[in-house]
PDB file of C-alpha atoms in Angstrom:
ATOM      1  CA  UNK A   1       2.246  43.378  82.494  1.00  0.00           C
ATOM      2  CA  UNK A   2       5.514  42.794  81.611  1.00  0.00           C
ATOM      3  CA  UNK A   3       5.418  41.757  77.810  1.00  0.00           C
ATOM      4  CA  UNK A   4       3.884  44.785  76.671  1.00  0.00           C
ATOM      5  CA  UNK A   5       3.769  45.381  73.319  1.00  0.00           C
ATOM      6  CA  UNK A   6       4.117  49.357  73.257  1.00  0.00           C
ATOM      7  CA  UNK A   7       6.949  51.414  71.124  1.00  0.00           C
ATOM      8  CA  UNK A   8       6.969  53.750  73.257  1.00  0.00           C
ATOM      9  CA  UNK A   9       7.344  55.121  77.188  1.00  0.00           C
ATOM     10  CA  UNK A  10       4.016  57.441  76.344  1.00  0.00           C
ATOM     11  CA  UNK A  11       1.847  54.206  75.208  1.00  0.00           C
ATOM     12  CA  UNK A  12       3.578  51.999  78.079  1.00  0.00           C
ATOM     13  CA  UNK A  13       2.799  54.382  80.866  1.00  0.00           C
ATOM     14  CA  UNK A  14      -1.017  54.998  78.739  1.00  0.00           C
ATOM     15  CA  UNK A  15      -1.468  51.120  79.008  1.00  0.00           C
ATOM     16  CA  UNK A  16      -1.355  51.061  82.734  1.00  0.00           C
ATOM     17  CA  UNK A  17      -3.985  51.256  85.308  1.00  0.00           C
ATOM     18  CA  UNK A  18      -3.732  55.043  86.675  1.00  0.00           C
ATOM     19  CA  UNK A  19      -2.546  54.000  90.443  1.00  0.00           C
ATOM     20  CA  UNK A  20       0.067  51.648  88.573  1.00  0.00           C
ATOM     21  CA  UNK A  21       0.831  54.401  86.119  1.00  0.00           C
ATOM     22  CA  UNK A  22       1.683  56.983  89.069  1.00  0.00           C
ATOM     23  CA  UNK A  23       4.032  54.530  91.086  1.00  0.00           C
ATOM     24  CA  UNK A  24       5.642  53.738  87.829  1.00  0.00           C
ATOM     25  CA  UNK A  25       5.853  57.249  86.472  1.00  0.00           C
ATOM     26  CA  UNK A  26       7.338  58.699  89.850  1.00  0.00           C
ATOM     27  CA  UNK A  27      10.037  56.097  89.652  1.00  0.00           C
ATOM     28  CA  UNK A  28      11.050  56.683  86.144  1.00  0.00           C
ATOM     29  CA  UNK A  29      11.090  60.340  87.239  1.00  0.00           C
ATOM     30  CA  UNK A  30      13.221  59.335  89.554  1.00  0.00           C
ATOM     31  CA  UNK A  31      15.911  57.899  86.986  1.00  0.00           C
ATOM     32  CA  UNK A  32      15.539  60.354  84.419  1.00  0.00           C
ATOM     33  CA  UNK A  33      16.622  62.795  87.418  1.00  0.00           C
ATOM     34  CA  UNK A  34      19.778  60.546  88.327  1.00  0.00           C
ATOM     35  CA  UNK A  35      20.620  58.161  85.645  1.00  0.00           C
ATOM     36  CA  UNK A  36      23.868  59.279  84.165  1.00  0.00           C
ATOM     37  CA  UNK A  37      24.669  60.636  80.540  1.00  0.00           C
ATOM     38  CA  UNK A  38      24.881  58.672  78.389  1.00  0.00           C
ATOM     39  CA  UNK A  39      21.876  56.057  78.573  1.00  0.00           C
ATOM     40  CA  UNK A  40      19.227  56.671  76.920  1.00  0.00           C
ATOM     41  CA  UNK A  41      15.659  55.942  77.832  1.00  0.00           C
ATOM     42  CA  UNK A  42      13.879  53.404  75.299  1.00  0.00           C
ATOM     43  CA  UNK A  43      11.111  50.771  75.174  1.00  0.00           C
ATOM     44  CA  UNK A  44      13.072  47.444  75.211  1.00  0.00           C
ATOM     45  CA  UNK A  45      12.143  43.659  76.592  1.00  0.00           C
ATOM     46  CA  UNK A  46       8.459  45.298  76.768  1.00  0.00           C
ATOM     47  CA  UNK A  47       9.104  47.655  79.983  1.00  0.00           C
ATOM     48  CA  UNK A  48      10.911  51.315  80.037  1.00  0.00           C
ATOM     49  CA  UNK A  49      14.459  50.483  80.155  1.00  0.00           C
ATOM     50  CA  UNK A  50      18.203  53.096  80.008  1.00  0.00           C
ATOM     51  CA  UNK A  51      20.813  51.225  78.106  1.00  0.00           C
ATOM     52  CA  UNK A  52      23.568  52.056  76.022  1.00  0.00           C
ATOM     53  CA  UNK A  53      22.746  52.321  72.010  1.00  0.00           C
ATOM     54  CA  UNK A  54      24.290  49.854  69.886  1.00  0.00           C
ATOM     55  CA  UNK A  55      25.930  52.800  68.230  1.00  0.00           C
ATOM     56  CA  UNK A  56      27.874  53.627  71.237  1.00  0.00           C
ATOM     57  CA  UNK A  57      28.653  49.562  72.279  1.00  0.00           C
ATOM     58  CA  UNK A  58      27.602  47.229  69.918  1.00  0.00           C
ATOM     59  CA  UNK A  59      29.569  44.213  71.263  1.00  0.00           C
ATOM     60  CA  UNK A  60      26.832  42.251  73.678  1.00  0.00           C
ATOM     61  CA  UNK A  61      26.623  38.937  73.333  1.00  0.00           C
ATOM     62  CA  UNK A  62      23.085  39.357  72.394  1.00  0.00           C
ATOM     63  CA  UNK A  63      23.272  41.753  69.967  1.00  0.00           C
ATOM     64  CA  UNK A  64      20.662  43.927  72.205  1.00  0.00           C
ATOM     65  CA  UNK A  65      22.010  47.266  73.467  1.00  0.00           C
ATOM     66  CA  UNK A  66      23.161  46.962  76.916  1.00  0.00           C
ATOM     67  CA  UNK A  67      20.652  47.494  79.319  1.00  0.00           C
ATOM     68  CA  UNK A  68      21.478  49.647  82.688  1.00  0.00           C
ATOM     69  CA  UNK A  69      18.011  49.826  84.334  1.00  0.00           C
ATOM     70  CA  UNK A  70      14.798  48.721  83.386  1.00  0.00           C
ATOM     71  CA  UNK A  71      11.394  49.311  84.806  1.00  0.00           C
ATOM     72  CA  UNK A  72       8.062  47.495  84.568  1.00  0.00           C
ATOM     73  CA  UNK A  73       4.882  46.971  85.910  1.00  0.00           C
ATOM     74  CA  UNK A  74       4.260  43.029  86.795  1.00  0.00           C
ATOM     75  CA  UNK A  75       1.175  41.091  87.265  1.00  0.00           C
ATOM     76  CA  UNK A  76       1.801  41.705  91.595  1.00  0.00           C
ATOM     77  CA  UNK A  77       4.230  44.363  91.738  1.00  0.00           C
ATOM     78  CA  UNK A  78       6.181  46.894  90.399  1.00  0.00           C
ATOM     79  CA  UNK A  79       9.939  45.895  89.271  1.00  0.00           C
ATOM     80  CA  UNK A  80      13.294  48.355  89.246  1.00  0.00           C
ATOM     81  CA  UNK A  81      15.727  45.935  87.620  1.00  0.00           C
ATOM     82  CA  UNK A  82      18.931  47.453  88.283  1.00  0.00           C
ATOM     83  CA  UNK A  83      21.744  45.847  86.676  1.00  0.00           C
ATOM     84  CA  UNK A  84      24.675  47.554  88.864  1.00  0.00           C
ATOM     85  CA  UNK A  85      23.315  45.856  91.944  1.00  0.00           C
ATOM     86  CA  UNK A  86      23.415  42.389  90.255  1.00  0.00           C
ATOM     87  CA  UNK A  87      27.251  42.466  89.037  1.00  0.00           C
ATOM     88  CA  UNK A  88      28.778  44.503  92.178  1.00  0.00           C
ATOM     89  CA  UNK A  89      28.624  43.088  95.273  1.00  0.00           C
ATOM     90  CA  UNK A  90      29.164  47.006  96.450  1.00  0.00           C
ATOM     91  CA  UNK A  91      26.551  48.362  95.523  1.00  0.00           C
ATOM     92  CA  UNK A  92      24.492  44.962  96.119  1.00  0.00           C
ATOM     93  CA  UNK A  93      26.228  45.580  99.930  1.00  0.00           C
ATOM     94  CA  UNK A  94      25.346  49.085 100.176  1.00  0.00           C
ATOM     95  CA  UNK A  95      21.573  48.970  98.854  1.00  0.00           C
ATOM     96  CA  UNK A  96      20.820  46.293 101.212  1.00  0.00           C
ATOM     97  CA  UNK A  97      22.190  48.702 104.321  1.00  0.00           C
ATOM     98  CA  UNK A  98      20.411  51.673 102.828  1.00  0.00           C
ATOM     99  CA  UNK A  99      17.084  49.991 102.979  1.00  0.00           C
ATOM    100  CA  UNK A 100      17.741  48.822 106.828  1.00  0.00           C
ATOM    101  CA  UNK A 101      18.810  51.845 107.813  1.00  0.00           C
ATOM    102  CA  UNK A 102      15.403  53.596 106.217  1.00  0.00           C
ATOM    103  CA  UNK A 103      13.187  50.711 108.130  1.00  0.00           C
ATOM    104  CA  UNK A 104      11.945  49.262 104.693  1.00  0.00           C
ATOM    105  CA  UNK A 105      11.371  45.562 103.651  1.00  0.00           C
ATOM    106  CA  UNK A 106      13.493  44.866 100.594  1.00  0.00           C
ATOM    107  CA  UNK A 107      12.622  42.516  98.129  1.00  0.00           C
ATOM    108  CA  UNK A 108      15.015  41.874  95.627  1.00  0.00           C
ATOM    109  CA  UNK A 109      15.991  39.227  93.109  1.00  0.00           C
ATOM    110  CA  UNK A 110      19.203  39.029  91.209  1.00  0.00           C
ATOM    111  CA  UNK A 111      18.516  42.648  89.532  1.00  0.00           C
ATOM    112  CA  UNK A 112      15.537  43.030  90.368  1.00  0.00           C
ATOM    113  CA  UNK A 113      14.008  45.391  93.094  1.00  0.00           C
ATOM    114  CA  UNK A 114      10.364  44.751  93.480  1.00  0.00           C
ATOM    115  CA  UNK A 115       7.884  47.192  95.023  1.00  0.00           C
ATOM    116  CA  UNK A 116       3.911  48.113  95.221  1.00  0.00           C
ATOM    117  CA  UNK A 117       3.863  51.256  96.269  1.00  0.00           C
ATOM    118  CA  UNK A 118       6.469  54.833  96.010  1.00  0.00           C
ATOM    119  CA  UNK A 119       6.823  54.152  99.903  1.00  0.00           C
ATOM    120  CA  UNK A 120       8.201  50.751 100.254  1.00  0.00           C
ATOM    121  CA  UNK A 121      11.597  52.374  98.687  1.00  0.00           C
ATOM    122  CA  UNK A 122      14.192  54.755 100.335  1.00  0.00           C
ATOM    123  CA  UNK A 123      14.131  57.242  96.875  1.00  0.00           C
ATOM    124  CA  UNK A 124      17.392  58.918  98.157  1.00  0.00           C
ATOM    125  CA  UNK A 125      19.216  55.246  97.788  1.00  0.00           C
ATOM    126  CA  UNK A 126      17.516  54.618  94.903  1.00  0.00           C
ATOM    127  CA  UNK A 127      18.409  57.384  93.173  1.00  0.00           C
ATOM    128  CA  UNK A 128      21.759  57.084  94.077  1.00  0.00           C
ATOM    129  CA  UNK A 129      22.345  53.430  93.210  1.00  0.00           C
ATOM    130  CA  UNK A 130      20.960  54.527  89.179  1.00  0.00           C
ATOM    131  CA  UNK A 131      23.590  57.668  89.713  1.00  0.00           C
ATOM    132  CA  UNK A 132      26.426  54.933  90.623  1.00  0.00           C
ATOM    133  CA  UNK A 133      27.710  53.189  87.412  1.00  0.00           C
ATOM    134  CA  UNK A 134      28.660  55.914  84.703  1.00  0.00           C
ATOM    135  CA  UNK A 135      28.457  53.917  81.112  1.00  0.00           C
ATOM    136  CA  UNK A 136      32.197  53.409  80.795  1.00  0.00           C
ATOM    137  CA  UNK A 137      32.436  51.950  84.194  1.00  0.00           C
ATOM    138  CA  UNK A 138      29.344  50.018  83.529  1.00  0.00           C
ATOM    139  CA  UNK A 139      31.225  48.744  79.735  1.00  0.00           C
ATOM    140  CA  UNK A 140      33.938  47.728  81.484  1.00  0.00           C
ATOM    141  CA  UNK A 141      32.446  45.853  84.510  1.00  0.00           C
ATOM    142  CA  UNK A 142      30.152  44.154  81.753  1.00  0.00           C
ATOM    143  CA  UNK A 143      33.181  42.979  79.577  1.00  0.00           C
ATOM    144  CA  UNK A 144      35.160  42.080  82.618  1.00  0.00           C
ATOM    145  CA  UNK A 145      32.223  39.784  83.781  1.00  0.00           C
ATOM    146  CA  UNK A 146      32.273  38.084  79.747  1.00  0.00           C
ATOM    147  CA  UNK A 147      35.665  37.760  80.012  1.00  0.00           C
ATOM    148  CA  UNK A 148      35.668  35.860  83.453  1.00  0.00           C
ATOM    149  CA  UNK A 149      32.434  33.972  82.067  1.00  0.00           C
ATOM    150  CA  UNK A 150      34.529  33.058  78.750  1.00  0.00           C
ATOM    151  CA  UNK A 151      37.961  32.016  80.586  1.00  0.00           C
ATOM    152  CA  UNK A 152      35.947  29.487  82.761  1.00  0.00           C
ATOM    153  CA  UNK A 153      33.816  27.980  79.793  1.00  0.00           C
ATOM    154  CA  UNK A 154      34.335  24.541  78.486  1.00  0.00           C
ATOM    155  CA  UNK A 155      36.051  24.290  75.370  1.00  0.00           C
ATOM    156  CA  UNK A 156      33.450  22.956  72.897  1.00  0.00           C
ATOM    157  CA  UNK A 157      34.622  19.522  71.109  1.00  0.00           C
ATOM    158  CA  UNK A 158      34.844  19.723  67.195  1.00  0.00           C
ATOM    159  CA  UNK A 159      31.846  17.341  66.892  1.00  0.00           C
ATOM    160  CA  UNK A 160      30.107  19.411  69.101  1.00  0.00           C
ATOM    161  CA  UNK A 161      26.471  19.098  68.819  1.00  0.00           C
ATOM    162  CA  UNK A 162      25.517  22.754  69.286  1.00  0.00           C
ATOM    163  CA  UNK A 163      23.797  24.525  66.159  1.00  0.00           C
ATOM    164  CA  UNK A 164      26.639  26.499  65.107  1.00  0.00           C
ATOM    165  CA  UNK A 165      28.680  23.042  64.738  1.00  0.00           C
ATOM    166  CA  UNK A 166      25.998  21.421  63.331  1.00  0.00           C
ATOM    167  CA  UNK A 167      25.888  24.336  60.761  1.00  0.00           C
ATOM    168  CA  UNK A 168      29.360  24.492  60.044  1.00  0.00           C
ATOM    169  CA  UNK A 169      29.723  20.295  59.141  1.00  0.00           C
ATOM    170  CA  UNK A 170      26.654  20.672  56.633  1.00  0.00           C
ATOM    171  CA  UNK A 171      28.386  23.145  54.795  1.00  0.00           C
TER     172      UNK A 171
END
């Protein structure tokens, strides 16, 4: 279900099945409760996501406001993409333990925290992961990680072949 096409949480949460809708709408109740000021909640990448506005950072790479958590309903599961647990291997360290320690299975990607049902997750360690990373922490962890990912780059030749060389011998 990812993909969706709604502008807003309302119509996202409308669009899904009703025992999707209440797994999804307990965990975004979840964030709202803990998710620190300064993110706001929006409709972004078609699933519910808390990022910082362009207005307060507007230096991503992508130009896209810079996403903190995300939630979305998949084809087979639910997904809590949380972004804190992909760059620090802390918190990546300390979710992992908190899910032993509560007897539950966890399935994770690089960000991404998938789940069927409201009891498959420790809420408590959940909620506390989305509490970690206040937005200036999270700005700085995010431009140390493009700095690291800049310094150890190669150097692009000046006949590259990339579009933006390309574009600047035409003119």
């Amino acid at each position: 279900m990812v993909g969706s096409r709604a502008s807003t949480v309302q119509e996202y949460l409308a669009g899904l099945p009703e025992e999707r809708r209440e797994v999804v709408s307990a965990v975004r109740n979840l964030v709202k409760r803990h998710v620190p000021s300064g993110y706001r909640e929006t409709m972004n990448w078609g699933m519910i996501t808390w990022e910082l506005p362009l207005s307060r950072y507007p230096d991503t790479y992508n130009g896209q406001p810079l996403c903190y958590v995300a939630l979305a309903a998949q084809k087979n599961f639910n997904a809590l993409y949380l972004t804190g647990v992909y760059q620090d291997p802390e918190q990546e360290t300390w979710l992992k333990r908190a899910f032993r320690n509560a007897g539950k299975k966890l399935d994770i990607g690089k960000s991404c925290l998938r789940f069927r049902w409201l009891e498959d997750l420790p809420l408590e360690a959940v909620g506390k992961i989305v509490a970690w990373t206040s937005p200036e922490k999270h700005i700085a962890r995010y431009e140390a990680i493009r700095k690291k990912t800049r310094a150890g780059s190669p150097k692009k030749k000046a006949g590259s072949k990339t579009p933006r060389a390309k574009a600047a011998r035409a003119k």
